[in-house]
XYZ file of C-alpha atoms in Angstrom:
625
model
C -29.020 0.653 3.404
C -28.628 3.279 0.846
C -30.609 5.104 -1.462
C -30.954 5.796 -4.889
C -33.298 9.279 -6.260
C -34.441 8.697 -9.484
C -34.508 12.038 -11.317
C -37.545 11.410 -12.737
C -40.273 9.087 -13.928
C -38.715 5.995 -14.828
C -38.440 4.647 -18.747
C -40.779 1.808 -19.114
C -39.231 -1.695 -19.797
C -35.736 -0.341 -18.554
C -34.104 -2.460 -16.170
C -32.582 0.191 -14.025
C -34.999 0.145 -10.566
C -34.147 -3.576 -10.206
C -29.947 -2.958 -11.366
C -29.782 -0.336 -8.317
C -31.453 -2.501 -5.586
C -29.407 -5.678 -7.041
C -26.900 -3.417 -5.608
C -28.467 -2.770 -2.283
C -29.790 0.388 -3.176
C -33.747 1.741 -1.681
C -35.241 3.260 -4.825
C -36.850 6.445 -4.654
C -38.475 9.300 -7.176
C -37.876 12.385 -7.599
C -39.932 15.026 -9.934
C -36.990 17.515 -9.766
C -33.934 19.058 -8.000
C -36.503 20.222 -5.677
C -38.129 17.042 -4.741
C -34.303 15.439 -5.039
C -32.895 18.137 -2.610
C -35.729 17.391 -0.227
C -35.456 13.735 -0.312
C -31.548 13.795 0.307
C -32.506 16.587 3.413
C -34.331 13.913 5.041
C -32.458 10.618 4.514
C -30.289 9.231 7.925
C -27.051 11.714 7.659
C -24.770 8.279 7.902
C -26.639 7.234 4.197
C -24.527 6.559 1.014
C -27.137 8.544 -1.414
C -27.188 7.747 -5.429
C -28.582 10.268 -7.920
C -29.380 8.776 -11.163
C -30.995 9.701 -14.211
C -34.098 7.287 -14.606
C -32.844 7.055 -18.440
C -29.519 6.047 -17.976
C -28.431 3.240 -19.676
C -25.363 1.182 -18.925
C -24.078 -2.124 -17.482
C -24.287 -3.067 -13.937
C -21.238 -3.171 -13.008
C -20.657 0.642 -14.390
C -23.243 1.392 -11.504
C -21.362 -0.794 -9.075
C -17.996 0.973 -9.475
C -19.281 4.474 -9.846
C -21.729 4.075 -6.876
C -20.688 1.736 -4.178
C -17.063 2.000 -4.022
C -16.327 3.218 -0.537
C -12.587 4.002 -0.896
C -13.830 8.079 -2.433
C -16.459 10.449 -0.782
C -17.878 11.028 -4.014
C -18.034 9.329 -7.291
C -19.669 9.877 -10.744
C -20.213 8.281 -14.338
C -22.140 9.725 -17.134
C -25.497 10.067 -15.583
C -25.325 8.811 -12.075
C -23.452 10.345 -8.996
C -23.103 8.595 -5.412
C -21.892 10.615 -2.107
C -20.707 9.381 1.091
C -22.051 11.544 4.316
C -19.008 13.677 3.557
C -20.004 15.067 0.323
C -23.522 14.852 1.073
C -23.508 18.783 1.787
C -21.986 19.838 -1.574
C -24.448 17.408 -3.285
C -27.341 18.902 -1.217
C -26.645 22.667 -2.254
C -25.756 21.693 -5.571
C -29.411 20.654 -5.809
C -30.794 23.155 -3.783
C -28.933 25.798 -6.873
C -30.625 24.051 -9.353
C -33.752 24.305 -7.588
C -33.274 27.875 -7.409
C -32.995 27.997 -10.955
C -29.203 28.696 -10.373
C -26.246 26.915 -12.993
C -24.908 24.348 -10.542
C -22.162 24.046 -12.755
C -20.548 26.212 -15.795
C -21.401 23.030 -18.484
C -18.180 22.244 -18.371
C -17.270 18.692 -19.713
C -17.298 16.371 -16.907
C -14.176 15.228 -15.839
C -12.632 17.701 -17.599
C -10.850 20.435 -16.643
C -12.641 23.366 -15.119
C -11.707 26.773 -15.918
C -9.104 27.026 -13.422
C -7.377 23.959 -14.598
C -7.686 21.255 -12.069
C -8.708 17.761 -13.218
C -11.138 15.632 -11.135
C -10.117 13.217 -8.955
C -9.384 9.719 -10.681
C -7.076 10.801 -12.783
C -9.559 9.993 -16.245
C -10.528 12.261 -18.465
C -14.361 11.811 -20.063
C -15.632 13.556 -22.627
C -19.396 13.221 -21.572
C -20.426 16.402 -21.273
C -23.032 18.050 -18.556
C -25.991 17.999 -20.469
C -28.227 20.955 -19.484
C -30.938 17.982 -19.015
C -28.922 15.609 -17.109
C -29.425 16.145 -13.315
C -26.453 14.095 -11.958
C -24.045 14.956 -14.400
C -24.625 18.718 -13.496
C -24.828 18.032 -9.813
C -21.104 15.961 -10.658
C -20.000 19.425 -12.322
C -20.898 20.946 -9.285
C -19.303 19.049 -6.556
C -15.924 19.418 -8.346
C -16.368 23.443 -9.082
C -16.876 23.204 -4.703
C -13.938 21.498 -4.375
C -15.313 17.921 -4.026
C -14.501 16.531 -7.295
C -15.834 13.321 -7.863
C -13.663 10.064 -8.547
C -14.404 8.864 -11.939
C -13.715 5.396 -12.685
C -11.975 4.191 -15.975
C -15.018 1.778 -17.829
C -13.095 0.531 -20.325
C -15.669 -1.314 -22.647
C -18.536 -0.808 -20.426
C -21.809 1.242 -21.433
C -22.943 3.796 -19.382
C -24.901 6.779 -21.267
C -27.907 8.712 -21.367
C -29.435 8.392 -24.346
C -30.809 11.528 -25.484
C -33.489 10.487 -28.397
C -34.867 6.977 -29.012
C -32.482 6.061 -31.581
C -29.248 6.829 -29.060
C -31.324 4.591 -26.686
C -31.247 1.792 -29.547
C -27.869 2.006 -29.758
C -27.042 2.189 -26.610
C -28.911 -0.398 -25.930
C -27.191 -2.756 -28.876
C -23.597 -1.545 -27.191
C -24.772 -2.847 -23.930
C -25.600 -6.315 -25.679
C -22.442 -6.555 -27.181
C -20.404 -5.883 -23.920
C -19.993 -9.376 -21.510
C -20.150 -7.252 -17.931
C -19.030 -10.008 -15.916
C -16.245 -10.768 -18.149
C -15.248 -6.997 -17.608
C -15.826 -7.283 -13.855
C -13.481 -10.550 -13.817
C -10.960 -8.698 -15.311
C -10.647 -5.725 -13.292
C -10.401 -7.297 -10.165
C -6.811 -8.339 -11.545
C -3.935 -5.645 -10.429
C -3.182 -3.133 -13.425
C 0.086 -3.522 -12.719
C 1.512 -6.608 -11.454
C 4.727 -9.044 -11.394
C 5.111 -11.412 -14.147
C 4.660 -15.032 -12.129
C 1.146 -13.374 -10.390
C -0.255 -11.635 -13.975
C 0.558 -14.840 -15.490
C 0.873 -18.097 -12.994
C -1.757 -17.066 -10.562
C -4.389 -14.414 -11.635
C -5.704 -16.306 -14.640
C -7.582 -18.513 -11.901
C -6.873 -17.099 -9.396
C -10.149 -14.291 -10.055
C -12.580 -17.080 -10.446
C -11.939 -18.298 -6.960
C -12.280 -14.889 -6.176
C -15.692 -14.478 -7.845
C -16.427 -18.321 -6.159
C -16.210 -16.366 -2.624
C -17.659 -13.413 -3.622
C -20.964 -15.977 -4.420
C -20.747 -17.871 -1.346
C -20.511 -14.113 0.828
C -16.791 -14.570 1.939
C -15.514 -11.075 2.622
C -11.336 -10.355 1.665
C -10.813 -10.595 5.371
C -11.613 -13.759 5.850
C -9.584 -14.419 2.573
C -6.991 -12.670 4.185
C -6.823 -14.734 7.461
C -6.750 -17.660 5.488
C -3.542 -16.926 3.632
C -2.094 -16.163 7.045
C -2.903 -19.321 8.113
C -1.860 -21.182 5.273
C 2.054 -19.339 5.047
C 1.810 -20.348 9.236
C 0.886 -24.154 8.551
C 3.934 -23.859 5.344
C 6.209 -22.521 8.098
C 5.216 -25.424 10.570
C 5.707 -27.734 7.960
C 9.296 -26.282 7.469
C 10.084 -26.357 10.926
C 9.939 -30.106 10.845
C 13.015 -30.074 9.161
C 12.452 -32.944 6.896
C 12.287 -33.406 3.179
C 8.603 -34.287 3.082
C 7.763 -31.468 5.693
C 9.798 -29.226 3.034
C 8.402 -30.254 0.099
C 4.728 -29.832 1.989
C 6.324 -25.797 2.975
C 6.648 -24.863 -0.858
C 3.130 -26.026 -1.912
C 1.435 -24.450 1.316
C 3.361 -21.190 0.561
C 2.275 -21.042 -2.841
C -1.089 -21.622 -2.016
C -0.816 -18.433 0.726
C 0.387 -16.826 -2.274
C -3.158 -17.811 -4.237
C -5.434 -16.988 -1.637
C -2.868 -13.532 -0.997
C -4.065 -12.591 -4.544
C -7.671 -13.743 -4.350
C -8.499 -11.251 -0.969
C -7.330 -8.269 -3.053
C -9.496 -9.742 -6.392
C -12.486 -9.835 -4.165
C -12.344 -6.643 -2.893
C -12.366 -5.082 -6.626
C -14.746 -7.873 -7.853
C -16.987 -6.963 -4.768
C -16.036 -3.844 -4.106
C -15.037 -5.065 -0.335
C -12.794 -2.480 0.640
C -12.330 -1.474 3.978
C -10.073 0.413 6.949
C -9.480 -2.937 8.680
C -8.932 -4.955 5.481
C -5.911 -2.834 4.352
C -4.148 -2.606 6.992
C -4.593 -6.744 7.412
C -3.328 -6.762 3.804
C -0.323 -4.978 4.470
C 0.590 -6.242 7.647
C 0.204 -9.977 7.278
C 1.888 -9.857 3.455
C 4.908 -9.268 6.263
C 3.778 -11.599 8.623
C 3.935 -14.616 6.523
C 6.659 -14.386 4.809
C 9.019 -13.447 8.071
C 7.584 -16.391 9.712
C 8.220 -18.547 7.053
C 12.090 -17.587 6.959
C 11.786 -18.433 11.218
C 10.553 -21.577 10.404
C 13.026 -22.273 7.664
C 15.671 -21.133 10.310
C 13.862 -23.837 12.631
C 14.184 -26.523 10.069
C 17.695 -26.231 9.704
C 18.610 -26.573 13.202
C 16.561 -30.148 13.751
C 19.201 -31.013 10.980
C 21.946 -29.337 12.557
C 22.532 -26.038 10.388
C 22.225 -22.925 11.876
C 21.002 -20.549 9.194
C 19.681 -17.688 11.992
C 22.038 -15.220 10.925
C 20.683 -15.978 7.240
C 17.116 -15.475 7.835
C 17.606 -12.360 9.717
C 19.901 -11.352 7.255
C 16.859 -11.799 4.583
C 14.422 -9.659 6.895
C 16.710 -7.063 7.000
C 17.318 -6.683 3.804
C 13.885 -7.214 2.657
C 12.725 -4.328 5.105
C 15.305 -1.870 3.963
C 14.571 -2.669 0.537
C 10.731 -1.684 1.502
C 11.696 1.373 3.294
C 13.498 2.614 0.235
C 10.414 1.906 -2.010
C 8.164 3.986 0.784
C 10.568 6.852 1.207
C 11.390 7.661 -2.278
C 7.336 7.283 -3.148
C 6.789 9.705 -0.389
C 9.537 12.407 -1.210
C 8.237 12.419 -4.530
C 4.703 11.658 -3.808
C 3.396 15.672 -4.830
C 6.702 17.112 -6.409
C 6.354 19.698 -8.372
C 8.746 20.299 -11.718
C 9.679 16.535 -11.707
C 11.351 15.801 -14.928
C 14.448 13.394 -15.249
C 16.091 11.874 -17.871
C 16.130 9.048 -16.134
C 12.746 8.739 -15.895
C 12.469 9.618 -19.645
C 14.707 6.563 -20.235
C 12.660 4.283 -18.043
C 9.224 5.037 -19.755
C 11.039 4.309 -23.296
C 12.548 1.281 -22.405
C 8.483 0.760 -20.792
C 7.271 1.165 -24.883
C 9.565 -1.757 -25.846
C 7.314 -4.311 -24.328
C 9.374 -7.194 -22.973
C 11.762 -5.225 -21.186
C 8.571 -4.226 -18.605
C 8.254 -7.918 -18.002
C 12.117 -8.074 -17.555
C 12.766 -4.885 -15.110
C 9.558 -6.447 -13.366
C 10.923 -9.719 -12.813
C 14.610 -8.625 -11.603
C 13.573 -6.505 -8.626
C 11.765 -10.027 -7.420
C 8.501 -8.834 -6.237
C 6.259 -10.713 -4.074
C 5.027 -13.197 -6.223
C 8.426 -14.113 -8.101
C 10.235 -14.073 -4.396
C 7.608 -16.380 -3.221
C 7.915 -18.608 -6.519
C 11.949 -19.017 -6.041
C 11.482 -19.692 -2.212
C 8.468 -22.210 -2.598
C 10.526 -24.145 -5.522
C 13.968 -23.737 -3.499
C 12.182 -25.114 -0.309
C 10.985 -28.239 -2.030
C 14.139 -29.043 -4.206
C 17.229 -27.925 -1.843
C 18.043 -27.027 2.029
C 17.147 -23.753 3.875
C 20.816 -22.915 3.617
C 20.877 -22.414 0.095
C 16.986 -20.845 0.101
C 18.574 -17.981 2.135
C 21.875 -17.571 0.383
C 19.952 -17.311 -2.950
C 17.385 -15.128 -1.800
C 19.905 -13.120 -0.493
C 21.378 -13.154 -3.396
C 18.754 -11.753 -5.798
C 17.255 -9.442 -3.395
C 20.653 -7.528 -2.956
C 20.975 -7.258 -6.620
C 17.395 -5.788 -6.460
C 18.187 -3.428 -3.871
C 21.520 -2.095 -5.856
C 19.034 -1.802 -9.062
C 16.179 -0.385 -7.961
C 18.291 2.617 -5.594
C 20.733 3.334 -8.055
C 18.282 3.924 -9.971
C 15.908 5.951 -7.946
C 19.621 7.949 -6.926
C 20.244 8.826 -10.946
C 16.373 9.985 -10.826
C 17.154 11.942 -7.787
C 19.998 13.570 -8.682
C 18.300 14.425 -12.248
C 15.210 15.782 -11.851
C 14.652 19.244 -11.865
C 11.435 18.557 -8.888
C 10.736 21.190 -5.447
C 10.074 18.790 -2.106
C 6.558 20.013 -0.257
C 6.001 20.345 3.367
C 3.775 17.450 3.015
C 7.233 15.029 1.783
C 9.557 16.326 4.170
C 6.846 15.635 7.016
C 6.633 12.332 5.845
C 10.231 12.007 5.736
C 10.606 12.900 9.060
C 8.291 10.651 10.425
C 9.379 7.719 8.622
C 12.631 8.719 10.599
C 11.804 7.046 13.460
C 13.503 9.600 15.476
C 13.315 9.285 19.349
C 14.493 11.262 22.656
C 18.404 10.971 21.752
C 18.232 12.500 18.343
C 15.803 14.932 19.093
C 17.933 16.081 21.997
C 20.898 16.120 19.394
C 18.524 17.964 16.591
C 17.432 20.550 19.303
C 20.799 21.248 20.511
C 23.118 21.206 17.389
C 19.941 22.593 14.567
C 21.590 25.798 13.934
C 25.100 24.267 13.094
C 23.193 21.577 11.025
C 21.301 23.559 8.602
C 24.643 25.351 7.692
C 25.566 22.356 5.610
C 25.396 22.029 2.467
C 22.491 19.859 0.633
C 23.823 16.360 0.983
C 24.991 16.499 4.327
C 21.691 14.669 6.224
C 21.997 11.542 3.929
C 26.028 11.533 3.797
C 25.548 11.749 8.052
C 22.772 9.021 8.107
C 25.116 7.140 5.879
C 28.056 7.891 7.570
C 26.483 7.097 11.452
C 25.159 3.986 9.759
C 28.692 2.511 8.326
C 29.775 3.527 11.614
C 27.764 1.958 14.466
C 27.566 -1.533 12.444
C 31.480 -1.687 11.281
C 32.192 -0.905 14.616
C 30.133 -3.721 15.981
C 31.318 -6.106 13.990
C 35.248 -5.541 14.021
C 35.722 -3.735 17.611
C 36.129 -6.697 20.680
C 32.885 -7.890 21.101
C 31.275 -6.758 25.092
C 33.980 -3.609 24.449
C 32.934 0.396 25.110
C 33.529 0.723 21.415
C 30.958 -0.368 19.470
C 28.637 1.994 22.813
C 30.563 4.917 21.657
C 29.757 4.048 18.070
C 26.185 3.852 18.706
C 26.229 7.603 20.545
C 27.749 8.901 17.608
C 25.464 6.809 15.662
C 22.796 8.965 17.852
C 24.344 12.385 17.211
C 24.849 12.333 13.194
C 20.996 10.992 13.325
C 19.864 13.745 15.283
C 22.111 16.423 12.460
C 20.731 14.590 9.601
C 16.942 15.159 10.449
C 17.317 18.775 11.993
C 16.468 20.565 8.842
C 13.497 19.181 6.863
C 14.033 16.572 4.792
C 13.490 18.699 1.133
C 16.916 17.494 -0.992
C 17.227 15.522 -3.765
C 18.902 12.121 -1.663
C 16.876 12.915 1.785
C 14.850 10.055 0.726
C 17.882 7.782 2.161
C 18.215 8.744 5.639
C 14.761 6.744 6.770
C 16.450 3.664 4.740
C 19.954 4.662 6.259
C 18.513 4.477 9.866
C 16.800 0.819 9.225
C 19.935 -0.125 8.274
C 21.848 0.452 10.601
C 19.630 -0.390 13.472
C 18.971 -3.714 11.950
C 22.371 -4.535 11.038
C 23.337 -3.764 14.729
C 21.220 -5.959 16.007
C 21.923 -8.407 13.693
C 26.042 -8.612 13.873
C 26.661 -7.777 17.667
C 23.852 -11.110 17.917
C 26.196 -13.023 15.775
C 29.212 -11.947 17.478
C 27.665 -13.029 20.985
C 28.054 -16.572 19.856
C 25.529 -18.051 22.109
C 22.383 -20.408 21.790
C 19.094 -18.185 21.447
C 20.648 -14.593 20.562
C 19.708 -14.702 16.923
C 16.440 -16.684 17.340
C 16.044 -13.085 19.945
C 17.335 -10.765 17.744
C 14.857 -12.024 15.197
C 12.027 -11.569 17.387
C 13.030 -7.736 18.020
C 13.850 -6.923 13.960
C 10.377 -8.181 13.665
C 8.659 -6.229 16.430
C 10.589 -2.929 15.106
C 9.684 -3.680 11.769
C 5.870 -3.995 12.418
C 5.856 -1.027 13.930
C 8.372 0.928 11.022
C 5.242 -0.842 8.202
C 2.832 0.737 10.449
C 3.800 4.007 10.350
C 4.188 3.712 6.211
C 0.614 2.630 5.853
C -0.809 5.168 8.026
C 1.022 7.858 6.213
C -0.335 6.289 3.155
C -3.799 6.527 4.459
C -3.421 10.183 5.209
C -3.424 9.696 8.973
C -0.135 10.903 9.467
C 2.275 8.984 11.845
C 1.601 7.220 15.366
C 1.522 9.786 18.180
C 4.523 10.714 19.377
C 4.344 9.502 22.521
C 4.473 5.638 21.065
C 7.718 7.163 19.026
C 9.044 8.212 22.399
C 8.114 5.055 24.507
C 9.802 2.669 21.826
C 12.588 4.721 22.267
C 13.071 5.616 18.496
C 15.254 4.107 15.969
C 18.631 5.273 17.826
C 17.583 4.833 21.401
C 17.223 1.631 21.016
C 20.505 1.268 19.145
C 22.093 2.315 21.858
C 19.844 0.081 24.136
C 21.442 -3.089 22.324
C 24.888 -1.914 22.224
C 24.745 -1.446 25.869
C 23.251 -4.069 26.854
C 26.303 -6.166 24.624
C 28.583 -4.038 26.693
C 27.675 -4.838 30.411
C 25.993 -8.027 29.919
C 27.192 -11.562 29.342
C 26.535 -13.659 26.112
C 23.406 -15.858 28.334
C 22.069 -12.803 29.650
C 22.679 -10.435 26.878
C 19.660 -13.045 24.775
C 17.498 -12.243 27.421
C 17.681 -8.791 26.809
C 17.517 -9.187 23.304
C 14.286 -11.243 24.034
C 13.145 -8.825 26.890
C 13.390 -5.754 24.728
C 11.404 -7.632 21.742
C 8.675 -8.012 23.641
C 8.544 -5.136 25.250
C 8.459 -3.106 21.754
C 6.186 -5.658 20.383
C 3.392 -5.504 23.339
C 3.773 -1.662 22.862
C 3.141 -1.145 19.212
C 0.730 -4.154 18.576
C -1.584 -2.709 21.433
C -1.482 1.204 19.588
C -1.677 -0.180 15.635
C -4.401 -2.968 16.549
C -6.264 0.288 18.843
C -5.881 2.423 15.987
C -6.657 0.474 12.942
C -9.963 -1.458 14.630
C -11.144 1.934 15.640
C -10.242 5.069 13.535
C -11.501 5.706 10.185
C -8.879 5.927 8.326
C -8.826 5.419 4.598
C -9.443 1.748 2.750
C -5.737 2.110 0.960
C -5.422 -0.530 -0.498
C -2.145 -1.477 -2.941
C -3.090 -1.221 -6.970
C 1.149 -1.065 -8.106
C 3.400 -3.693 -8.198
C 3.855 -4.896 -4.969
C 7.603 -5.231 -3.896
């Protein structure tokens, strides 16, 4: 339960008491800061608390978003404030200054800058200010001059206000009439910022089956493990290799795709968000699809076309392409001085209008991806699904990096402590390198400012051209991954602070996938792609796991799970050996043996860690890629 404090008597006839326990709130009055102070003092410490002016006016679902979301510690709108038990201090004293006769805050317009500058969290500027007579709004002030700030949610249309003489109510009041609420709370539970096919093909119904579940007290988890099963029962229905089980595989995928839309337009219609539900978000987006390509793979060989090599080719691309997206987003994720005429360029060509739907549509995003798979599925064979696919999504990749390499090289932007840490730990770095790092860090760091992409580059090109064109079950492509080993362990022992060190996390997927992937091939025996498939995955899981708990703020897994995977080149090496001294028949089993040894390893940590830490509810509000 949580509870609301009234600020004072309430205004007779208004609606507000029965708005705030609509939304699950325990009403309570307060004659004062003093009587509010000593109400929050004795409420259970694990409470959400509200404070609300009893005359505010406003549309429920402005109390729902700037009250119960649980993704911020605190949150305000004009006239009403909410804390989690982690801002619950700052509120407390806030009040207890007040009560004191104290300023809790310098009047300041809220969510405005303060004297020193800074801008609340959220990102909005208001231009309510904090009325002298306005309890919350002052307490608001306050929290953000302690460094708390508040998150303040954009309303759009809706009314929230409080009036401060009878006619203001009136028209405040007649604003509130002319406003639909749940036509504004339909439409924010739709992505900002989303892919042409899902803004237009799916989220125009897409919300109301959102808002049906919502009624009927489905939660976005359950949503989620839905679409799961759905994309499991399309790749089944693939796997039976025939044209009706095909045709059944596109329709079942798009719906996945529906119900992949509706979890994440429940939790903003709702308000669902949680720890557990993110990280099910991200993971199973993943999931699905890469079992869908296995059962693809599947379908083909009942007909007698092995596309293995295809679909694996597809994950691997698909994952680097990811890992580029993540590690540019994180070198540039608190830059400061980032200007580029690059990104000048891109936000004009933004202004034009059609050309956002265009640049949208050409990286292929989830929902167009899904679209061209789904349709291909139906109409054609899983041959040409995965040649086309692979296809656009190259030409994606080569867009979106050269791009993000002009903004790069550019921008006039200082790397924090914060990006390089990020960097490093999206590195994947294990025993080998670090041994390398340790032992060769002084010579590294006397190279000059491209070197630890050029080596990650470089070791990359190496290891997998050596794979693929030295005799296969050779020494060479062993002494290839070594060296592969050493550059990685010279490109990450200085921090990761230039312009292009957003590439070596990118350069190491790479070319650990694309080992796996050719010296697989090149064994040219039944079962070593189907097992090479099975370890890309397992590595991959646990490569998106560390991105989303660096996106949560958790930082990465512990270092001892780095370690006992082995790290990026460890197990590089691992493979190549293992091609080396083992036989075609027995060089699958390894393949197979070391998937499920990484796979029982960092499933046991990220399920441990997500089910039981509290990290934050991130959920994904861009385009998703």
């Amino acid at each position: 339960m949580s509870t609301a404090i009234l600020t004072g008597p309430p205004v007779p006839g208004s609606p507000l008491e029965g708005d705030l326990r609509s939304l699950g709130f325990d009403v309570r009055l307060a004659g004062g800061a003093g009587e509010a102070a000593d109400l929050l003092a004795g409420l259970p410490a694990a409470e959400r608390v509200a404070l609300v002016d009893p005359r505010f006016v406003g549309h429920v679902h402005a109390l729902r978003i700037g009250l119960t979301d649980p993704r911020f510690p605190a949150a305000a709108i004009p006239g009403a404030a909410a804390a989690l038990p982690e801002a619950r201090p700052a509120l407390l004293a806030a009040l207890r200054e007040a009560a004191a006769g104290g300023r809790p805050a310098d009047g300041h317009p809220a969510g405005q800058p303060s004297k020193d500058g800074a801008v609340p969290a959220g990102g909005v500027l208001h231009t309510h200010p904090a009325r002298a007579d306005v309890l919350p709004d002052l307490a608001a002030a306050a929290l953000a001059d302690a460094g708390a700030p508040p998150h303040r949610p954009e309303l759009g249309p809706l009314v929230a206000t409080v009036p401060s003489d009878p006619q203001a109510r009136n028209e405040a009041r007649q604003a509130l009439a002319a406003v639909d609420d749940e036509d504004v709370r339909l439409r924010s539970a739709v992505k900002a910022r989303d892919g042409f096919f899902t803004t237009f093909c799916i989220s125009p119904y897409s919300r109301y089956l959102a808002r049906w579940c919502a009624r009927r007290g489905l939660t976005p988890n359950q949503v989620t493990t839905a679409s799961l099963a759905t994309a499991l029962t399309a790749a089944a229905a693939a796997a039976t290799g025939t044209r009706g089980g095909f045709a059944a595989a596109g329709v079942l995928l798009i719906l996945s795709f529906v119900l992949d839309c509706t979890d994440g337009q429940l939790a903003r219609y709702s308000l669902q968000y949680s720890t557990l539900g993110a990280w099910l978000d991200a993971t199973f987006d993943r999931a699905k699809e890469y079992a869908y390509y296995a059962g693809l793979a599947l379908g083909a060989a009942r007909g007698g076309d092995d596309v293995w090599a295809l679909a694996l080719g597809a994950m691997v691309l698909q994952t680097c392409r990811h890992v580029v997206d993540f590690s540019f987003n994180e070198a540039n994720h608190d830059a400061t001085g980032n200007t580029s005429p690059t990104a000048a360029l891109s936000d004009r060509l933004d202004s034009v209008g059609w050309t956002v739907w265009v640049r949208r549509m050409i990286v292929l995003p989830i929902g167009e991806r899904w679209a061209l798979i789904a349709v291909l599925t139906a109409a054609t064979t899983p041959r040409i699904v995965f040649c086309v696919l692979l296809a656009g999504c190259a030409f994606a990749a080569a867009y979106t990096t050269a791009g993000r390499v002009l903004r790069s090289l550019t921008r006039k932007a200082r790397r924090t402590d914060r990006a390089a840490r990020a960097l490093a730990d999206l590195a994947d770095s294990g025993p080998l390198a670090e041994g390398f790092a340790a032992r060769f860090g002084g010579a590294a760091r006397r190279l000059p400012a491209l070197a630890p992409p050029a080596l990650a580059l470089a070791g990359a090109a190496a290891v997998i051209l050596t794979a693929a064109l030295a005799p296969y079950g050779g020494p060479w492509p062993v002494a290839a991954a070594l060296a592969y080993a050493l550059a990685s362990g010279l490109a990450v022992a200085r921090p990761l602070k230039g312009a292009l060190d957003w590439l070596v996390p990118p350069a190491f997927r790479a070319a650990e996938y694309g080992t796996i992937l050719v010296l697989a091939a090149r064994a040219d025996v039944s079962g070593a792609l189907p097992a090479a498939f099975g370890l890309v995955a397992a590595v991959a899981y646990h490569h998106y796991d560390t991105v989303y708990r660096i996106r949560g703020g958790t930082g990465a897994p512990p270092h001892r799970l780095v370690r006992a995977a082995a790290g990026h080149e460890g197990r590089t090496v691992l493979v190549a050996l293992a091609a080396a001294l083992l036989g075609a028949p027995q060089f699958t089993i390894a393949l197979t043996v070391l998937a499920a040894a990484v796979a029982l390893v960092v499933v046991a940590e990220s399920v441990r860690f997500w089910v039981s830490s509290g990290a934050p509810a991130v959920h994904d509000e861009g385009e998703p890629a």
